[in-house]
Coordinates of C-alpha atoms in Angstrom, one line a residue:
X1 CA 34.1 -11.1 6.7
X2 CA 31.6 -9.1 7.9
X3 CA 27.7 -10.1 6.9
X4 CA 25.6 -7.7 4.9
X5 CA 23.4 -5.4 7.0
X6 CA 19.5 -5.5 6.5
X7 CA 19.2 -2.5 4.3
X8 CA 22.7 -3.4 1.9
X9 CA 20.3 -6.6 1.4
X10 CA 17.6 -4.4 0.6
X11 CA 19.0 -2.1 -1.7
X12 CA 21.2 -5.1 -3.4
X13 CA 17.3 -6.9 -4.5
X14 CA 16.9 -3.6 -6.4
X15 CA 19.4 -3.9 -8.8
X16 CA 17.3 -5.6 -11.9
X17 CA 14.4 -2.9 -10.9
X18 CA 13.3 0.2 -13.2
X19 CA 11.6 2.2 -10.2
X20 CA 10.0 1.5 -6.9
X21 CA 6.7 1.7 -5.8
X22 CA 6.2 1.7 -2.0
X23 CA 2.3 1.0 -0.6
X24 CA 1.3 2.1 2.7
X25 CA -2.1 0.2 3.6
X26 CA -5.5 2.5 3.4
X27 CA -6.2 5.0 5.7
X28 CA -2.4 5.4 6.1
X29 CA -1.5 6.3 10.0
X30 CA 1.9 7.9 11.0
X31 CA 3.7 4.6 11.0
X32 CA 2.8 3.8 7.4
X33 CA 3.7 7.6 6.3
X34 CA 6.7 7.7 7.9
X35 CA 7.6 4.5 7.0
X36 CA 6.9 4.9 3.1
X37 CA 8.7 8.5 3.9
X38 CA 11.8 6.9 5.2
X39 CA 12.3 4.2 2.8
X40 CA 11.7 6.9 -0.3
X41 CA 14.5 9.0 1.6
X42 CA 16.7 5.7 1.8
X43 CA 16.4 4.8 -2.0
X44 CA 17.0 8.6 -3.0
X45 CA 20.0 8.8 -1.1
X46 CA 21.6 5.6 -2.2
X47 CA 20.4 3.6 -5.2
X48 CA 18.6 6.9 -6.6
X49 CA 15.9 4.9 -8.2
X50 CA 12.7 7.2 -9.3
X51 CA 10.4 6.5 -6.0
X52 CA 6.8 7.1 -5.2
X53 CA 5.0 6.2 -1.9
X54 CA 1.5 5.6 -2.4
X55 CA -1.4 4.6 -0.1
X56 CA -5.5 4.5 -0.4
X57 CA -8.5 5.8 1.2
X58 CA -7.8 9.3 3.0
X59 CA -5.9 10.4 6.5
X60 CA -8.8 10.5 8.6
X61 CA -7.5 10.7 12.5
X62 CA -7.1 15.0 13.2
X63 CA -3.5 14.1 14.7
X64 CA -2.5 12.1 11.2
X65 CA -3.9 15.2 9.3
X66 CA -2.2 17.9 11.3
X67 CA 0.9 15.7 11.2
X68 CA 1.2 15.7 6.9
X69 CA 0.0 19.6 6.9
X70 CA 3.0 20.3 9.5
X71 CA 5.5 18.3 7.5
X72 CA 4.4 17.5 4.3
X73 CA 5.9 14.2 3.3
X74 CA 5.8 13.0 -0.1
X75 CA 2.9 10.4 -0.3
X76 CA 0.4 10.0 -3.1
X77 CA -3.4 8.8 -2.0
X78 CA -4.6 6.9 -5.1
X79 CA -7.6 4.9 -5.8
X80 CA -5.6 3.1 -8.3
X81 CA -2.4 2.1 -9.8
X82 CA -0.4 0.7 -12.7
X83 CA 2.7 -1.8 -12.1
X84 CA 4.7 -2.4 -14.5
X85 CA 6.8 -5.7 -14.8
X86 CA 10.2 -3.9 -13.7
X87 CA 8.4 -1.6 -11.0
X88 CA 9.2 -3.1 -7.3
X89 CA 6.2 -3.1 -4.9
X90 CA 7.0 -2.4 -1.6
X91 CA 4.9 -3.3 0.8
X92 CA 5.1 -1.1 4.7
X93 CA 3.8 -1.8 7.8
X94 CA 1.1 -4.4 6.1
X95 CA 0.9 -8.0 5.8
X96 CA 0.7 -9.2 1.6
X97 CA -2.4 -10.8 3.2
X98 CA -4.2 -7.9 4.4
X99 CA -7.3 -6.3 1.9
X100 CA -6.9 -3.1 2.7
X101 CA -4.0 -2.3 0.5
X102 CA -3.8 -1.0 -3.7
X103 CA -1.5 -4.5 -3.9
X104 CA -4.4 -7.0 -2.9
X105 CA -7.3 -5.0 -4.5
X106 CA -5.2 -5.5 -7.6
X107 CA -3.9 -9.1 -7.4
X108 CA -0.1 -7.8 -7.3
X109 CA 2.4 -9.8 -6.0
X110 CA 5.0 -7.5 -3.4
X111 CA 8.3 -7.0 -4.1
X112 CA 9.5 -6.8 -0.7
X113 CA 7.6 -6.7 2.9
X114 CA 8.8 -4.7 5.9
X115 CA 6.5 -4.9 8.8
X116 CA 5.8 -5.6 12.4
X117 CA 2.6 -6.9 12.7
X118 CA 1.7 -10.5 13.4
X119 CA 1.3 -12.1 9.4
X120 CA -0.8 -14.6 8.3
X121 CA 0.4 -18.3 8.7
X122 CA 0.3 -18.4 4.8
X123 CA 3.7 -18.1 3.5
X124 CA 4.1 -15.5 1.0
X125 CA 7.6 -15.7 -0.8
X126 CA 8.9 -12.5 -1.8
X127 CA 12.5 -10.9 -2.7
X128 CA 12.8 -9.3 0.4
X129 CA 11.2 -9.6 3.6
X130 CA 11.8 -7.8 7.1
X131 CA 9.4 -9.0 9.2
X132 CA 9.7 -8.3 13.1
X133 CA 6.4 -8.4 15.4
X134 CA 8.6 -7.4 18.5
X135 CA 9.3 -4.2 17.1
X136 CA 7.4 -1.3 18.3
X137 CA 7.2 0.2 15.0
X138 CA 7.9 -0.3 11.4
X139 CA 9.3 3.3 11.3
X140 CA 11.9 1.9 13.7
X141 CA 12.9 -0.7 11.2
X142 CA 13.1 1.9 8.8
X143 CA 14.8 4.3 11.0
X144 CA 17.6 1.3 11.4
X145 CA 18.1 1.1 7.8
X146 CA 18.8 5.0 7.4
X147 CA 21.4 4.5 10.6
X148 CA 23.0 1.6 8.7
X149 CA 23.6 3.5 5.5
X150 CA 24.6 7.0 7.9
X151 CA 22.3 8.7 6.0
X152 CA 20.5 12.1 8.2
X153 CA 16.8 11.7 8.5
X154 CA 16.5 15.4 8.7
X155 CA 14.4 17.4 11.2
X156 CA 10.6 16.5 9.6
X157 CA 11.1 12.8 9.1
X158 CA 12.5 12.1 12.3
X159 CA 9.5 14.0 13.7
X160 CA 7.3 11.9 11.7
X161 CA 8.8 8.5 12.9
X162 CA 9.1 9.8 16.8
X163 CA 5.2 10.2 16.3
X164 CA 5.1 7.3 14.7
X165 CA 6.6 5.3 17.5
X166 CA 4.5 7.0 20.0
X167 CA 1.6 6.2 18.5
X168 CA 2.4 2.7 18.2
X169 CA 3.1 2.0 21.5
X170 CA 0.7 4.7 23.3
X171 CA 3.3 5.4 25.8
X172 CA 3.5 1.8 27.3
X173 CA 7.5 2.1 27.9
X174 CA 6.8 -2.4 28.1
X175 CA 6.0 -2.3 24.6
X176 CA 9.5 -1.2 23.2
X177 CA 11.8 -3.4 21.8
X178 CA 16.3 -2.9 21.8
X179 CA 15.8 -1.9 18.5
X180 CA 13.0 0.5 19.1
X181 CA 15.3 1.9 22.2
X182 CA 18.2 1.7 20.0
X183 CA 16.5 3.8 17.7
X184 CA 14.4 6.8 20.0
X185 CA 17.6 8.6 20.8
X186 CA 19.2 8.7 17.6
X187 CA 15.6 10.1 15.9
X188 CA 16.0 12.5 18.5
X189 CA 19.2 14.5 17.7
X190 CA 17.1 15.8 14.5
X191 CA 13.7 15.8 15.5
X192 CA 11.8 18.9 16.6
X193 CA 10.0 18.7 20.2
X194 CA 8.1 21.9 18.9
X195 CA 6.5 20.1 16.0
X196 CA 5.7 17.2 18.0
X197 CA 3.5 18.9 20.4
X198 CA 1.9 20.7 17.6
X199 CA 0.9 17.4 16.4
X200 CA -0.1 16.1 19.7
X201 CA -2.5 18.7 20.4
X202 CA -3.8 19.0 17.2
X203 CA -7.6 20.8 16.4
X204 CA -10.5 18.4 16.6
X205 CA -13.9 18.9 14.8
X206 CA -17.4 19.5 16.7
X207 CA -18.5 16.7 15.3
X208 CA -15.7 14.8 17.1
X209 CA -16.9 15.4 20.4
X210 CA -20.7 14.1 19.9
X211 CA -18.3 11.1 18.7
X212 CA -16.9 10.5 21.7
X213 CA -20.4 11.5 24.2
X214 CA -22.1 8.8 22.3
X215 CA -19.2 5.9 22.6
X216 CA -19.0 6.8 26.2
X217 CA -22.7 6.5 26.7
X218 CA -22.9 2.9 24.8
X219 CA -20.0 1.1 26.7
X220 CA -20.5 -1.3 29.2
X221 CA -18.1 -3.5 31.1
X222 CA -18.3 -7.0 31.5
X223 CA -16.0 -8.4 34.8
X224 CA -12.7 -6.9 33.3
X225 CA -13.8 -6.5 29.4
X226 CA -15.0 -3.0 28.6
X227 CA -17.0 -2.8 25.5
X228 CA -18.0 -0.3 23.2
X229 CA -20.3 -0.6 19.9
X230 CA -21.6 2.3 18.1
X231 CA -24.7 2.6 15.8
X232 CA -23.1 5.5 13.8
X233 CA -20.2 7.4 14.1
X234 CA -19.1 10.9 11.7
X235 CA -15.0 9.6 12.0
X236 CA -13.5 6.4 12.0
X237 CA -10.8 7.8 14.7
X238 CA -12.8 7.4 17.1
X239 CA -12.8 3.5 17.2
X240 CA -9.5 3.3 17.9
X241 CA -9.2 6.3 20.4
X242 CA -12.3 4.9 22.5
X243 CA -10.4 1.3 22.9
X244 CA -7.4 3.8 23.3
X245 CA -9.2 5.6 26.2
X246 CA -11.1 2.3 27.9
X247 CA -8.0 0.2 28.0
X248 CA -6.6 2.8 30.4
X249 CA -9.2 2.1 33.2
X250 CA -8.1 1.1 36.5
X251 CA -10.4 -2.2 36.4
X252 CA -10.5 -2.7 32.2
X253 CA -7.8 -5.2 30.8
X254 CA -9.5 -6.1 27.7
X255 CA -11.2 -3.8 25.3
X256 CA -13.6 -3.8 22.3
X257 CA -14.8 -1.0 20.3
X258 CA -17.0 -1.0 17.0
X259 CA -18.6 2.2 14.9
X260 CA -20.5 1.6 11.6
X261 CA -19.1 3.9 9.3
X262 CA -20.6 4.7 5.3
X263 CA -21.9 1.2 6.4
X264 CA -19.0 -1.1 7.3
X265 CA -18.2 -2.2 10.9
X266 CA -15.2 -1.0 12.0
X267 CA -13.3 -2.6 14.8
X268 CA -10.9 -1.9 17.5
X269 CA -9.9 -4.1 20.2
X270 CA -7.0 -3.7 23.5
X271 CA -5.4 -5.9 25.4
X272 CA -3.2 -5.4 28.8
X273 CA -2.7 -8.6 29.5
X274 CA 1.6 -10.2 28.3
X275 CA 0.3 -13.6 27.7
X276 CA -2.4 -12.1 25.2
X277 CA -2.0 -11.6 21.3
X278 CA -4.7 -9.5 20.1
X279 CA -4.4 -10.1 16.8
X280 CA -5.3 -13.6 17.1
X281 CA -8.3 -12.9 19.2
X282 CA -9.6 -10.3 17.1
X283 CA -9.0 -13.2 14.2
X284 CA -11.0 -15.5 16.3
X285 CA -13.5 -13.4 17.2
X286 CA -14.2 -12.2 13.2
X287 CA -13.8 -15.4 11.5
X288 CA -16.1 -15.5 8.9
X289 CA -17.4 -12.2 9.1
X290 CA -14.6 -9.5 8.0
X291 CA -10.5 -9.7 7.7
X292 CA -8.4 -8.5 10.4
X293 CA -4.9 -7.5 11.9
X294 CA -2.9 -6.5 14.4
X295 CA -0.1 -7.0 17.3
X296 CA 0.0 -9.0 20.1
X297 CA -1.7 -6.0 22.2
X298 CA -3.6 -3.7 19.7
X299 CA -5.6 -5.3 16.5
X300 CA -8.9 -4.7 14.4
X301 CA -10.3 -5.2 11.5
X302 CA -13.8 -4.6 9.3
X303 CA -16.8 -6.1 8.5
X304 CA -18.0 -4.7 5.2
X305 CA -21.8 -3.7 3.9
X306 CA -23.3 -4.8 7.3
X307 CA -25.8 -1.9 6.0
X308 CA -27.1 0.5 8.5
X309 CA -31.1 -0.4 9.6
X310 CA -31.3 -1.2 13.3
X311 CA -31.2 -4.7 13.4
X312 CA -29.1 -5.5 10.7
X313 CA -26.3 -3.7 13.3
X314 CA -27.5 -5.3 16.4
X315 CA -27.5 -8.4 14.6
X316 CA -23.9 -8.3 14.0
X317 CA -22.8 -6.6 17.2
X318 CA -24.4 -8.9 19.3
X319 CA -22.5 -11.8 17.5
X320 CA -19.3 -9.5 18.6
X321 CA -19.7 -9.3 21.6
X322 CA -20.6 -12.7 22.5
X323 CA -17.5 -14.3 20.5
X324 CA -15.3 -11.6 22.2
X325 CA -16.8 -12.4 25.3
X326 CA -16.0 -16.4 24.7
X327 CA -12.5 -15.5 23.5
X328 CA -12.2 -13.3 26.8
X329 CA -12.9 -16.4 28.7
X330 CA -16.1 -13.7 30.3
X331 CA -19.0 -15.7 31.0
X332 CA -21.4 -12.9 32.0
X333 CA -23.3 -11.8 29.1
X334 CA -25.0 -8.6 30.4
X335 CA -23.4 -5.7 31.1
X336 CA -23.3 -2.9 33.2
X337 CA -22.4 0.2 32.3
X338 CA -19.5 2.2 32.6
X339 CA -21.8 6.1 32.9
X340 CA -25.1 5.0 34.8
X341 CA -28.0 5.9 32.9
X342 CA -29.4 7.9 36.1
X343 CA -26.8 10.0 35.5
X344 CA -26.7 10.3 31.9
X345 CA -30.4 11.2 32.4
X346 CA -29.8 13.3 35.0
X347 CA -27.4 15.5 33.7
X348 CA -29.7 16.4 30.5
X349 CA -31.2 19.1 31.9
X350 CA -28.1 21.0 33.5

């Protein structure tokens, strides 16, 4: 007899359920949207119960935002939301013991958890659980379930989760799993190349680019660690794309990068190296100060209210940068930076 495939299992737990609920974390990026997307398309198409995909916060990266205009999926950003007793939570591409999801913020218990990042070593029973860090994506876990049930992604979705997988992995071919190689090719028999390089090249702000001057004027580089911290910053995006855009230097291997936003600390760190797991050396690193996440290469996390006078951010930064340091195993605390100053200076007056 042959065993039950993941998403049979899945859609068997829903059987005693009214409607489902599935909860992308704040902030969504494409993997949460075209995760919550995918699963909403799986329930429609099979157990037809009434299905909302909801999330908190706003899309903030100009790639994420040109990516919903393009192809409008159906998620719901919310400040707030009522469960009821017979409503299944879903939880996507977040850990139950992450904050920065409607689920926490309200005390409610998940239904089921599909993910691949690196959880918590609390033990959260639930219904359902798909957990697999080795996966690129969670929109390639999703992606497996509509394969499973032969159900067509269509044209948008599978252009959502091809992003989404590209994102994730930011073209490091090391970082795909079977499944996530299993999966590419199928997503690409609907998926539109046109769309994609729409959403690649999507329109930034002005403001985006002052961003981007400054973070490259405060990073320095300690041995192999670059690191970046920002007094100020107009878009959170620009955390992750600096640690992004360091991590790709010739002599960088580890990355931090920091931006106090509406007055919380918001952290981004890389790492190159297999033996790594980022997640737990961001963990490390904010103990105490803020919750944080991640995969064995790419993590962050926040510091709340670290308000925004002078000292107050140097105070905490500093603290950063010498625990990230220690976790680093760097033992040179000053830096040099990575744009001389000389020529930062002298390249004012061109």
């Amino acid at each position: 007899m042959n065993a039950k495939s993941v998403s049979t299992r899945l859609l068997e737990s829903l059987s005693d359920c009214d409607e489902v609920v599935v909860v992308m974390h704040d902030n969504p990026d494409p993997d949460a949207i075209a995760s919550g997307w995918g699963l909403k398309v799986l329930i429609d198409e099979t157990v037809g119960l009434p299905t909302r995909v909801i999330g908190g916060g706003a899309i903030v990266r100009a790639e994420n935002r040109h990516m919903v205009d393009l192809l409008e999926p159906p998620i719901e950003l919310v400040d707030d939301f009522e469960f009821d007793d017979r409503t299944a939570a879903i939880l996507v591409d977040c850990g139950a013991e992450a904050s920065n999801h409607v689920l926490t913020r309200q005390g409610v218990k998940p239904f089921a958890i599909i993910d691949h990042h690196i959880a918590d070593r609390r033990s959260i029973k639930t219904p359902f659980s798909d957990i697999r860090v080795e996966v690129a994506a969670s929109a390639s876990i999703i992606a497996s379930y509509l394969r499973e049930q032969q159900i067509s992604p269509g044209a948008k979705l599978a252009t959502a989760m091809l992003y989404a997988i590209s994102t994730e992995t930011c073209a490091y071919e090391s970082h795909y799993s079977s499944l996530d190689r299993l999966i590419l090719p199928w997503l690409m028999e609907y998926g539109e190349p046109e769309l994609l390089a729409e959403i690649h090249n999507a329109p930034l702000q002005r403001s985006y680019y002052g961003d981007l001057l400054l973070a490259l004027q405060n990073t320095f580089l300690y041995d192999e660690v670059a690191m970046c911290f920002l007094p100020r910053a107009d878009g959170v995006e620009i955390v992750g794309e600096i640690a992004d855009l360091l991590i790709r230097g010739d002599s960088v291997s580890r990355v931090m990068c920091g931006a106090v936003i509406a007055g919380d600390l918001l952290v981004s760190a890389r790492t190159q190296y297999a033996e790594d797991n980022a997640a737990e050396m961001i963990r490390e690193t904010m103990k105490g100060l803020g919750g944080s996440g991640g995969h064995a290469h790419r993590a962050g996390g926040k510091i709340p209210n670290v308000g925004e006078s002078a000292a107050a951010i140097d105070k905490v930064s500093n603290l950063l940068r010498d625990r990230w340091l220690d976790v680093c195993g760097v033992e040179r605390k000053r830096g040099t930076r990575l744009i001389a100053k000389r020529e930062i200076v002298q390249h004012l007056d061109l």
